[in-house]
mmCIF file of C-alpha atoms in Angstrom:
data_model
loop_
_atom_site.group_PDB
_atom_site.id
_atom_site.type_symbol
_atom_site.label_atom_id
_atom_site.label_comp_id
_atom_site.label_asym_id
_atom_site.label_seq_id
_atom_site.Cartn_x
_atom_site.Cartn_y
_atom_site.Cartn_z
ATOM 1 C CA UNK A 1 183.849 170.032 8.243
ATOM 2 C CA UNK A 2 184.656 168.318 11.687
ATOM 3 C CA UNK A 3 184.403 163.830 11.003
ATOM 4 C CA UNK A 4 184.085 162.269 13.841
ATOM 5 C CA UNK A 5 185.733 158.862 13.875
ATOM 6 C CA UNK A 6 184.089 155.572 13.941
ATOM 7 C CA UNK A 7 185.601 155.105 17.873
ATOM 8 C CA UNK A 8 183.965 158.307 19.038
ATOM 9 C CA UNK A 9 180.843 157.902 17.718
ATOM 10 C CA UNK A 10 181.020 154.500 19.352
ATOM 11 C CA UNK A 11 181.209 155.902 22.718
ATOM 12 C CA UNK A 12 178.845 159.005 22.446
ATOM 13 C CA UNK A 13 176.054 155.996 21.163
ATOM 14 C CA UNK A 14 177.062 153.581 24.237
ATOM 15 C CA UNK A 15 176.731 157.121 26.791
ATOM 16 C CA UNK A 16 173.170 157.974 25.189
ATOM 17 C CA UNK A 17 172.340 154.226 25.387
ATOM 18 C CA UNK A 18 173.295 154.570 29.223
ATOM 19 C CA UNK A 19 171.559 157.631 29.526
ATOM 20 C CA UNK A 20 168.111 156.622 28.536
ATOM 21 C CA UNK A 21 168.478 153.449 30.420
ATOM 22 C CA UNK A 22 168.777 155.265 33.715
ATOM 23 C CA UNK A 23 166.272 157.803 32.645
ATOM 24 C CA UNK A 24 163.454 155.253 32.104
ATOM 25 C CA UNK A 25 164.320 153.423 35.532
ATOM 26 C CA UNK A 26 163.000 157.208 37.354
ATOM 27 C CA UNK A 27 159.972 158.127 38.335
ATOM 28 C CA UNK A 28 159.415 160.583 35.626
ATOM 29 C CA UNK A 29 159.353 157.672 33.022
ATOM 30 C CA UNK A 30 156.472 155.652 34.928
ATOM 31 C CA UNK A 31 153.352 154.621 33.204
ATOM 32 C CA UNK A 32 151.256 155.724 35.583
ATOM 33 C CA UNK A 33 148.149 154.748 33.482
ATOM 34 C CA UNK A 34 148.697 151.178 35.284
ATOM 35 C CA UNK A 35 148.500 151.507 39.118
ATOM 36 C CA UNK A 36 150.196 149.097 41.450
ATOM 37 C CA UNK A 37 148.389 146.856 43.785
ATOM 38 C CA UNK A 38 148.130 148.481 46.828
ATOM 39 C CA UNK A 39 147.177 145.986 50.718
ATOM 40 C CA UNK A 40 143.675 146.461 51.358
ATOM 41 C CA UNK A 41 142.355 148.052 54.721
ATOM 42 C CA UNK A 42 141.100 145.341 57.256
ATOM 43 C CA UNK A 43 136.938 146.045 57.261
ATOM 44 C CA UNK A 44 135.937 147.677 60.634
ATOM 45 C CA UNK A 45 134.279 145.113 62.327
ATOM 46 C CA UNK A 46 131.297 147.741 63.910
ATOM 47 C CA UNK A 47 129.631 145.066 66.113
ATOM 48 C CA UNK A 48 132.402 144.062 67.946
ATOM 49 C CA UNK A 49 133.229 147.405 68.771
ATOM 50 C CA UNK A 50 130.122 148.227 69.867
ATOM 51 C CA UNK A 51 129.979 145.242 72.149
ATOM 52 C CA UNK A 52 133.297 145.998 73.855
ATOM 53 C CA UNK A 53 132.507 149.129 74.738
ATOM 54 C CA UNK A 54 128.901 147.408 76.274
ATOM 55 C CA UNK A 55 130.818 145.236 77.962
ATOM 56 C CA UNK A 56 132.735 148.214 79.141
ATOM 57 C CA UNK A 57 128.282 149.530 80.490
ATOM 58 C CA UNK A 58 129.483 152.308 77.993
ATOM 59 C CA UNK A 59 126.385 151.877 76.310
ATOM 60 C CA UNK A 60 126.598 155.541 74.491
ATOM 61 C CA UNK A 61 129.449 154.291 72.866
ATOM 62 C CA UNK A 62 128.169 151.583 72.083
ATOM 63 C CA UNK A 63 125.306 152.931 70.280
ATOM 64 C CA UNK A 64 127.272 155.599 68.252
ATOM 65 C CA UNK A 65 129.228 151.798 67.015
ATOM 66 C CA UNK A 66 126.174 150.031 66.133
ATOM 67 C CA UNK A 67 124.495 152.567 64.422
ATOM 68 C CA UNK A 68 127.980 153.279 62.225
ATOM 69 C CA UNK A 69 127.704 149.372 61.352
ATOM 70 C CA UNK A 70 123.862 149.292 60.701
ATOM 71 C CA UNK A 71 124.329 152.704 58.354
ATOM 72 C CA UNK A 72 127.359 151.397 56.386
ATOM 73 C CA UNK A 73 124.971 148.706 55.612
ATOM 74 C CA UNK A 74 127.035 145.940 58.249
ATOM 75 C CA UNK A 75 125.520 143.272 59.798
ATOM 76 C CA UNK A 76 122.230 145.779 59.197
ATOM 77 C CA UNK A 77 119.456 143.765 61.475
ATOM 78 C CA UNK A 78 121.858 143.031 64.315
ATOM 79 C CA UNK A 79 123.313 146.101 64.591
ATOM 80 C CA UNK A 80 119.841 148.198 64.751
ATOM 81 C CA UNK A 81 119.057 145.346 67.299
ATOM 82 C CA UNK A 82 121.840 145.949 69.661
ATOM 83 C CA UNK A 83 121.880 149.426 69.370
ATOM 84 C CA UNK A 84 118.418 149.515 70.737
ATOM 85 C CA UNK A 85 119.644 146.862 73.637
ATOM 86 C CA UNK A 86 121.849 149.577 74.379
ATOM 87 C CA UNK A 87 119.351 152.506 74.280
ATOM 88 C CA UNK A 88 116.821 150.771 76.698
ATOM 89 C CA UNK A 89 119.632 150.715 79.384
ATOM 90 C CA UNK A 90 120.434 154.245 78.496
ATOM 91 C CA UNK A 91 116.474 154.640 79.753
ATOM 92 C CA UNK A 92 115.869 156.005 75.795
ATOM 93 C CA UNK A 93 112.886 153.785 75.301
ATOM 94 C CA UNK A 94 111.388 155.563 72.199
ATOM 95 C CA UNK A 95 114.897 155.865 70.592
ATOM 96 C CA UNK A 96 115.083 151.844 71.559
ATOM 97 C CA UNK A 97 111.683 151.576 69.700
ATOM 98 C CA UNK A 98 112.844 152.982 66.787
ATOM 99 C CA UNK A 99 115.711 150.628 66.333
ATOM 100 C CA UNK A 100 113.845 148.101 67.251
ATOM 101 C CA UNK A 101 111.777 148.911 64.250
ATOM 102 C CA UNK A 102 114.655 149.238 62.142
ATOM 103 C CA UNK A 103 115.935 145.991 63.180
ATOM 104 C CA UNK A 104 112.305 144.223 61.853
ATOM 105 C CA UNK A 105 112.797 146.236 58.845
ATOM 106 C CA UNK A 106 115.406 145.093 57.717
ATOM 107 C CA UNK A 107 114.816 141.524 59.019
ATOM 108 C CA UNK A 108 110.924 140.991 59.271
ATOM 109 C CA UNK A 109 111.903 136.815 60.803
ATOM 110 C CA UNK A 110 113.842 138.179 63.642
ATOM 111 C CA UNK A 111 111.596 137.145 66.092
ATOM 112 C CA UNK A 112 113.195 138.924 69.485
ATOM 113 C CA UNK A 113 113.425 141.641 67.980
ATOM 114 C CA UNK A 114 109.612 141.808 67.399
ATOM 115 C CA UNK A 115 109.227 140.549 70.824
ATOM 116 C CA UNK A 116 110.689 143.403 71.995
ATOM 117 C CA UNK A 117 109.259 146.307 69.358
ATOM 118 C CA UNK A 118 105.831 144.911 70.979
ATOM 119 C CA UNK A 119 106.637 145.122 74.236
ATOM 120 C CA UNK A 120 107.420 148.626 74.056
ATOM 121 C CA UNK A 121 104.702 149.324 71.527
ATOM 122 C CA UNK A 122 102.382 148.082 74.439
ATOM 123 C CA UNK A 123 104.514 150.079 77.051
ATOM 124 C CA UNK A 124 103.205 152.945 75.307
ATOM 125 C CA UNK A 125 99.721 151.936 75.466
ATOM 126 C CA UNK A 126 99.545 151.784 71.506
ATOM 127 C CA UNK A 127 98.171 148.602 71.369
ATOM 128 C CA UNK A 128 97.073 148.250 67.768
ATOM 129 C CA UNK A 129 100.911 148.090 66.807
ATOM 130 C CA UNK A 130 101.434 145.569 69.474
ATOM 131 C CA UNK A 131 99.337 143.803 68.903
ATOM 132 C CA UNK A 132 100.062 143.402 65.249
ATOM 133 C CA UNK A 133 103.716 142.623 66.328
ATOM 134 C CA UNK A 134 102.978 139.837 68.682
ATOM 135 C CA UNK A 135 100.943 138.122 66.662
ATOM 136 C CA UNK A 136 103.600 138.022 63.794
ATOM 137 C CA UNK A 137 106.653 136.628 66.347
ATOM 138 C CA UNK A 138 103.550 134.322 67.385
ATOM 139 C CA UNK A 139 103.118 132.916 63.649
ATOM 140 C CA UNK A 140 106.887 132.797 63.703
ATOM 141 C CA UNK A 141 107.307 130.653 66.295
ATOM 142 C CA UNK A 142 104.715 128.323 67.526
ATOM 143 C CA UNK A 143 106.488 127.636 70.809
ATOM 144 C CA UNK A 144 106.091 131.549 71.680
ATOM 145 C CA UNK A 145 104.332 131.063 74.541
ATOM 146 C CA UNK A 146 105.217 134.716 75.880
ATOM 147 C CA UNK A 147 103.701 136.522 72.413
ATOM 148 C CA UNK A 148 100.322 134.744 72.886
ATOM 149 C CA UNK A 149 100.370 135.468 76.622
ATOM 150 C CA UNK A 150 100.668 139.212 75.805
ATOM 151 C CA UNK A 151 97.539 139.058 73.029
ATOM 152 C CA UNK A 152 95.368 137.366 75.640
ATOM 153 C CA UNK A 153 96.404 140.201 78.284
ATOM 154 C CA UNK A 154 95.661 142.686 75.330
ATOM 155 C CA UNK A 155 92.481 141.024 74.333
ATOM 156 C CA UNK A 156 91.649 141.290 78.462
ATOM 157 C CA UNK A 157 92.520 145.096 78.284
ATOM 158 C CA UNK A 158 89.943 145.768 75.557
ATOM 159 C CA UNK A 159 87.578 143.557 77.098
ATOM 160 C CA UNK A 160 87.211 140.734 74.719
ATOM 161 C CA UNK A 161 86.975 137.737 77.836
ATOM 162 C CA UNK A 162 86.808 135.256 74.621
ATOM 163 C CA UNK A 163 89.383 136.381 72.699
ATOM 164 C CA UNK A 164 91.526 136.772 75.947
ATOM 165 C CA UNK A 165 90.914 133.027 77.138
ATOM 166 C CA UNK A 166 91.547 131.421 73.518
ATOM 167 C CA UNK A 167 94.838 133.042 73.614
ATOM 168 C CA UNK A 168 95.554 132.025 76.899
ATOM 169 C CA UNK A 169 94.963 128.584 76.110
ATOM 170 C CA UNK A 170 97.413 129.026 72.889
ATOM 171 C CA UNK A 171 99.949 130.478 75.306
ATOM 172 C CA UNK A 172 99.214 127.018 77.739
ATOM 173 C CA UNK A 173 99.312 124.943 74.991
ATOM 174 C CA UNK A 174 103.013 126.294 73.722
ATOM 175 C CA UNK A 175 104.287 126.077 77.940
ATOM 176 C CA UNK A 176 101.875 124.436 80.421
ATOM 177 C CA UNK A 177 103.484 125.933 83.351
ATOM 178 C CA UNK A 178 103.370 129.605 82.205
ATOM 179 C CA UNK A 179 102.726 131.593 85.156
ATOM 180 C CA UNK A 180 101.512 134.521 83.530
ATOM 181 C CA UNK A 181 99.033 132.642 81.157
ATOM 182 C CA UNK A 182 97.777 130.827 83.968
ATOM 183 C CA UNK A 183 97.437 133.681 86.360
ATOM 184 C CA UNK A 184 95.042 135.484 83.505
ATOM 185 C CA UNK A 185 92.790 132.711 83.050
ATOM 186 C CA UNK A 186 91.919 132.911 86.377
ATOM 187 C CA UNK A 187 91.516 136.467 86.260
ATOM 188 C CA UNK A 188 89.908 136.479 82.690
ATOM 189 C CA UNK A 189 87.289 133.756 84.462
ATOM 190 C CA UNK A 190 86.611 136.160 87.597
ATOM 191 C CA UNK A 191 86.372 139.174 85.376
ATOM 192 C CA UNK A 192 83.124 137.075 83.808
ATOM 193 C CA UNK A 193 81.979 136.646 87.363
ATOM 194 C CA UNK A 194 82.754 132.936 87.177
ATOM 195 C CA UNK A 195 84.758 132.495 90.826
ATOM 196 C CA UNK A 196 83.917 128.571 90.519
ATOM 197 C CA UNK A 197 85.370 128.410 87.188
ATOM 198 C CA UNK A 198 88.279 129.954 88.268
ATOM 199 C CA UNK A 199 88.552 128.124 91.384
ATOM 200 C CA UNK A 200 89.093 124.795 89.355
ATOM 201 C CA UNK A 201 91.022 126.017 86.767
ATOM 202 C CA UNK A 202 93.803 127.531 89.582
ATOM 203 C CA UNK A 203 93.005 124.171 91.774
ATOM 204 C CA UNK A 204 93.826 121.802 88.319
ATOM 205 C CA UNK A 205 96.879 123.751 86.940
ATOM 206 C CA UNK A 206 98.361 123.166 90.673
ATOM 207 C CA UNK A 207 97.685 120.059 91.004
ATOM 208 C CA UNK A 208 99.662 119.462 87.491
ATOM 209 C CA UNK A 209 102.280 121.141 88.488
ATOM 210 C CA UNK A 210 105.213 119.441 89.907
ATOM 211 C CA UNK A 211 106.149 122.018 92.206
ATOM 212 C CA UNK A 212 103.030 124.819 92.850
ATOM 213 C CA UNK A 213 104.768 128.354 92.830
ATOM 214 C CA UNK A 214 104.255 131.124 95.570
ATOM 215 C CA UNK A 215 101.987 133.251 93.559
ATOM 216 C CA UNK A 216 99.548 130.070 92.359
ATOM 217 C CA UNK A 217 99.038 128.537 95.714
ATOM 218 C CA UNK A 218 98.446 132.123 96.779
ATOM 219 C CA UNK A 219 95.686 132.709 93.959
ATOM 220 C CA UNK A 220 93.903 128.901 95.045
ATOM 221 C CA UNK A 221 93.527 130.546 98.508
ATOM 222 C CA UNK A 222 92.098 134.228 97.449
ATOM 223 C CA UNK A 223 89.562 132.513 95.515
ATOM 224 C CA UNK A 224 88.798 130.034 97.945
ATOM 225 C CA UNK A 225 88.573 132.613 100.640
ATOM 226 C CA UNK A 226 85.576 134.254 97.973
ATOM 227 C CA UNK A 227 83.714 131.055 97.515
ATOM 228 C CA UNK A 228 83.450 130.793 101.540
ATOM 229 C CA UNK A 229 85.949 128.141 101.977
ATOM 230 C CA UNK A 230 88.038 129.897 105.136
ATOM 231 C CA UNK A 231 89.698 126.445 106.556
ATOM 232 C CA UNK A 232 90.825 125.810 103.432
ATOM 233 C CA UNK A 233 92.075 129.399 101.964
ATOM 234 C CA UNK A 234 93.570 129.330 105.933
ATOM 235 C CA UNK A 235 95.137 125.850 104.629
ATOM 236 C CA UNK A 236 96.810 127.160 101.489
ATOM 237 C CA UNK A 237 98.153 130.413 102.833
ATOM 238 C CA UNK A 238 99.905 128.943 105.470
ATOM 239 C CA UNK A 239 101.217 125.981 102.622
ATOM 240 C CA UNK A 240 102.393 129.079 100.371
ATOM 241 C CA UNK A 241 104.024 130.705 103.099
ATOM 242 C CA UNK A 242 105.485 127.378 104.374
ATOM 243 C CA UNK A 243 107.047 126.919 100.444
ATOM 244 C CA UNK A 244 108.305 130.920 100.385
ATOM 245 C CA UNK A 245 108.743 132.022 103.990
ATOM 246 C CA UNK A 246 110.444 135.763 102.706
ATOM 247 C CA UNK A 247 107.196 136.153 100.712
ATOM 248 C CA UNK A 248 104.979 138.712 102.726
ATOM 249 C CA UNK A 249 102.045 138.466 100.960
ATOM 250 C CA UNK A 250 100.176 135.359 102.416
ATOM 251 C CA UNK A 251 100.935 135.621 106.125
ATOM 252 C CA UNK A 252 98.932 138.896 104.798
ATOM 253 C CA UNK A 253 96.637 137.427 103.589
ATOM 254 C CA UNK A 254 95.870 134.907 106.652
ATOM 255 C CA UNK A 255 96.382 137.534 109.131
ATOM 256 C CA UNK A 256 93.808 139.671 107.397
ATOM 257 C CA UNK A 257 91.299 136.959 107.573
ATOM 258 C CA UNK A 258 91.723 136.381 110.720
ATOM 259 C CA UNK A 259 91.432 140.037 111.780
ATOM 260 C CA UNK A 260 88.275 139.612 110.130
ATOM 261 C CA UNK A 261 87.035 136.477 111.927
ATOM 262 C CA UNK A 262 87.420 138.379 115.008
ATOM 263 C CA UNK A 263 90.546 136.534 116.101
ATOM 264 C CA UNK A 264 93.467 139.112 116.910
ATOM 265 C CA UNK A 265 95.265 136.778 118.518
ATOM 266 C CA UNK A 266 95.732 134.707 116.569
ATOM 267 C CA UNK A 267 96.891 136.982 113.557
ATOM 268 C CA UNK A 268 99.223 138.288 115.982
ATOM 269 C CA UNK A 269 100.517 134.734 115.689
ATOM 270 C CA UNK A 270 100.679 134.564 112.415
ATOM 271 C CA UNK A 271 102.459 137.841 112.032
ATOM 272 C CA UNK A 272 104.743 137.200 114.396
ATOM 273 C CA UNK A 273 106.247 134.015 112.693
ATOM 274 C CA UNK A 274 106.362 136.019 109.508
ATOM 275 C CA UNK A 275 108.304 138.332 110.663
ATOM 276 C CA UNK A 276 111.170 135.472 111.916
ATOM 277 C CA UNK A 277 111.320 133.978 108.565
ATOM 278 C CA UNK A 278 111.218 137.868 107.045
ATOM 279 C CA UNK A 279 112.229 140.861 109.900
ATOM 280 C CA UNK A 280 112.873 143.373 106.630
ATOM 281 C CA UNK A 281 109.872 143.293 105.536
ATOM 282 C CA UNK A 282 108.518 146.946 106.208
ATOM 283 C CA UNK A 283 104.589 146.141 105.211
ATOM 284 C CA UNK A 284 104.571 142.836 107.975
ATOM 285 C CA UNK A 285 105.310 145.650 110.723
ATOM 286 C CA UNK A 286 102.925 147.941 109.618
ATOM 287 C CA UNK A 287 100.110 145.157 109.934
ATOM 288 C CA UNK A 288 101.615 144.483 113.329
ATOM 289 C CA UNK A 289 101.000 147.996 114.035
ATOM 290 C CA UNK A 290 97.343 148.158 113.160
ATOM 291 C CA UNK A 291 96.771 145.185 114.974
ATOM 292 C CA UNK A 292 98.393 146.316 118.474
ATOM 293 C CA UNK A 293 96.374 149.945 118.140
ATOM 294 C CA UNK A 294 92.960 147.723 117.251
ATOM 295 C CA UNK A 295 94.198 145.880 120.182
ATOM 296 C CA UNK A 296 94.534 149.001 122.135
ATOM 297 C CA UNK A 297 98.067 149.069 122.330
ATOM 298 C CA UNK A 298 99.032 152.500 120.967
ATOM 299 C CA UNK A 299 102.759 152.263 122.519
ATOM 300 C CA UNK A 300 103.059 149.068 120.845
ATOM 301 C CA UNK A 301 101.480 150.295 117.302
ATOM 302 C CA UNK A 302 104.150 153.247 117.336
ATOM 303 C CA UNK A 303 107.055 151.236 117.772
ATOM 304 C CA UNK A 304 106.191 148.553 114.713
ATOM 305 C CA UNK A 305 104.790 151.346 112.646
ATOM 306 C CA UNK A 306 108.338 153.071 113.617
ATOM 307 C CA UNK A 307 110.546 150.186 112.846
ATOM 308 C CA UNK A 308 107.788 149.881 108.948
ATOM 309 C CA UNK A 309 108.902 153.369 108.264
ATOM 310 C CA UNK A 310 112.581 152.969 108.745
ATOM 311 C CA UNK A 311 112.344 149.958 106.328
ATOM 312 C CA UNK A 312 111.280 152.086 104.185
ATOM 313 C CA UNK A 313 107.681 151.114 104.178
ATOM 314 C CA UNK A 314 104.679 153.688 103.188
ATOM 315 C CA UNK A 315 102.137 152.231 105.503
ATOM 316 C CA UNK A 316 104.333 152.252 108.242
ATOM 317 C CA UNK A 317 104.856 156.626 107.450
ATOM 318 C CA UNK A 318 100.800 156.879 106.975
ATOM 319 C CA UNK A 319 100.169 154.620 110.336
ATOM 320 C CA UNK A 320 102.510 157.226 112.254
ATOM 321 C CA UNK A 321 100.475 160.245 111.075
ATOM 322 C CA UNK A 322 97.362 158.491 112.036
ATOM 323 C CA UNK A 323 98.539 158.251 115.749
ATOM 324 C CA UNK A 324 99.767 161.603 115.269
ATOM 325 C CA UNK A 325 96.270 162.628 114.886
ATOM 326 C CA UNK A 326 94.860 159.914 117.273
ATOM 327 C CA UNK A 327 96.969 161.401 119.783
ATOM 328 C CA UNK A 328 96.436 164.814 118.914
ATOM 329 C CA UNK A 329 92.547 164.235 119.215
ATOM 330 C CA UNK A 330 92.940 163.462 122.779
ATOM 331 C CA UNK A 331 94.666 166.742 123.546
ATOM 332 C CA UNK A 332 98.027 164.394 124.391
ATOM 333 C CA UNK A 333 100.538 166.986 122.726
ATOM 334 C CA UNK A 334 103.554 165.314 123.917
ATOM 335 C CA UNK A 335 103.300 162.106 122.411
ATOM 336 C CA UNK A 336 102.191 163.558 119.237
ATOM 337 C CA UNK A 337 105.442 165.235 119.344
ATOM 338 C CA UNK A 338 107.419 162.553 119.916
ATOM 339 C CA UNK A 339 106.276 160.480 117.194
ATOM 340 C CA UNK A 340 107.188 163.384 114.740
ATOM 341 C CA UNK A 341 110.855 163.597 116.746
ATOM 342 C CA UNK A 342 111.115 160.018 116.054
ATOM 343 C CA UNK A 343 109.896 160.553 112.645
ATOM 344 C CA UNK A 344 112.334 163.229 111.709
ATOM 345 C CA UNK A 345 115.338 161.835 113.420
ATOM 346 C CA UNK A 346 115.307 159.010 110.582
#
């Protein structure tokens, strides 16, 4: 029988005692029933990648990043709302719609975003849906002028003259100087065969207005040209020219009525001073062109029609066919083909 002595079992107990201590500093001897604490990932912040890559006009981008962030349940209302920002100028307006309508979902108080599932409800000509949606960003916000605008132009549509003038009035109430609301009261009043009523409504929103726009002083003179009042419809188109010179539409409108009055001449004039304050405008030198062939000028009608057609201007094309055929008519085959050489050479 070996005996060990007292020394070497001393050391064989301090080398297992060393032993175990390195063994339980390995891997092997974890207690992996407690896991260590680990950095958590930075959150992907969805919306601001989607707007860098709008900023970037890579707006399919951008919608594949708002719709991660609206799915993953992050920042849920703005990201529908921007994703359908970014789908309208992607020309998807039903996919836009639909986000829209996810957007109001999720947040039924968001009023632009109800604003803008209307307009393209109406866009589509479903007007019971936007209908329903302008009225609700309308009891949202009782400074929407725009929302009540759009009901009156939807109660218009369906006919309802009442409904259409009570909500025009809401809509002038909210903004005073809203064009559009002001414009359809006028044309709700005519559309009831009410020209007077109209007339003073137009004349009394101008005369509260600080500064009378283009379009209103323009809209004072139409109907004052249909209640008889020619000196003074002559007064206001020349006024609304005078405060928009560019603007083609009242020297049109004067130079018409004076066509009518039997007074070439003078709409001659008149067209030629608005085409100094606007020589681009294709439609001015396509109503010079009528005017010189009334005026028996057919020389002078083909080069204005000409110059109305290389700006680009449809009456200017359609008043060159006409002396096409004029010319044609009087057997004078040459200067039909000219005009079409001159036509074809653009």
């Amino acid at each position: 029988m070996n005996v060990t002595s007292p020394f070497l079992r001393l050391v064989r107990g301090a080398l297992l005692l060393a032993a175990a201590g390195a063994l339980t500093s390995c891997a092997l001897f974890r207690d992996y029933s407690r896991l260590e604490p680990q950095a958590e990932a930075a959150p992907t912040d969805w919306i601001a990648l989607g707007d860098a890559a709008y900023e970037r006009e890579e707006y399919a981008q951008a919608v594949v990043w708002y719709r991660a962030g609206a799915l993953r349940g992050y920042q849920v209302p703005i990201a529908w709302f921007n994703a359908a920002n970014a789908l309208m100028r992607l020309n998807r307006p039903v996919d836009a719609r639909e986000a829209y309508r996810r957007a109001v979902e999720a947040a039924p108080n968001f009023l632009k975003a109800r604003q803008n599932l209307a307009a393209l409800y109406q866009l589509e000509g479903n007007m019971v849906d936007a209908a329903r949606h302008y009225e609700a960003a309308a009891r949202l916000d009782s400074a929407d002028a725009n929302s009540r605008f759009r009901l009156g132009e939807l109660a218009q549509q369906a006919g309802d003259i009442a409904e259409a003038l009570r909500y025009y009035e809401a809509a002038l109430k909210a903004d005073p100087l809203h064009e559009g609301a002001a414009s359809g009261m006028a044309q709700a009043l005519l559309s009831g065969r009410d020209t007077s009523a109209a007339l003073v409504w137009i004349q009394d929103f101008n005369a509260r207005t600080p500064k009378p726009v283009s379009w209103s002083v323009i809209l004072e003179a139409d109907l004052s040209l249909q209640a008889g009042m020619r000196e003074q419809a002559a007064r206001l188109y020349r006024e609304a020219a005078a405060a928009n010179p560019p603007d083609a539409r009242p020297w049109m409108r004067l130079a018409k009525m004076l066509r009518q009055e039997g007074k070439p001449l003078e709409a001659g004039i008149v067209l030629g001073q608005a085409l100094r304050a606007a020589p681009q405008r294709g439609e001015l030198w396509a109503a010079l062109g009528s005017l010189r062939f009334e005026g028996g000028d057919p020389s002078g009608a083909r080069d204005a029609y000409l110059r109305a057609f290389r700006l680009g201007s449809a009456d200017g094309f359609q008043g060159l066919q006409m002396l096409i055929a004029w010319h044609e008519k009087r057997h004078e085959a040459s200067a039909a083909q000219g005009i079409r050489d001159s036509v074809d050479s653009k």
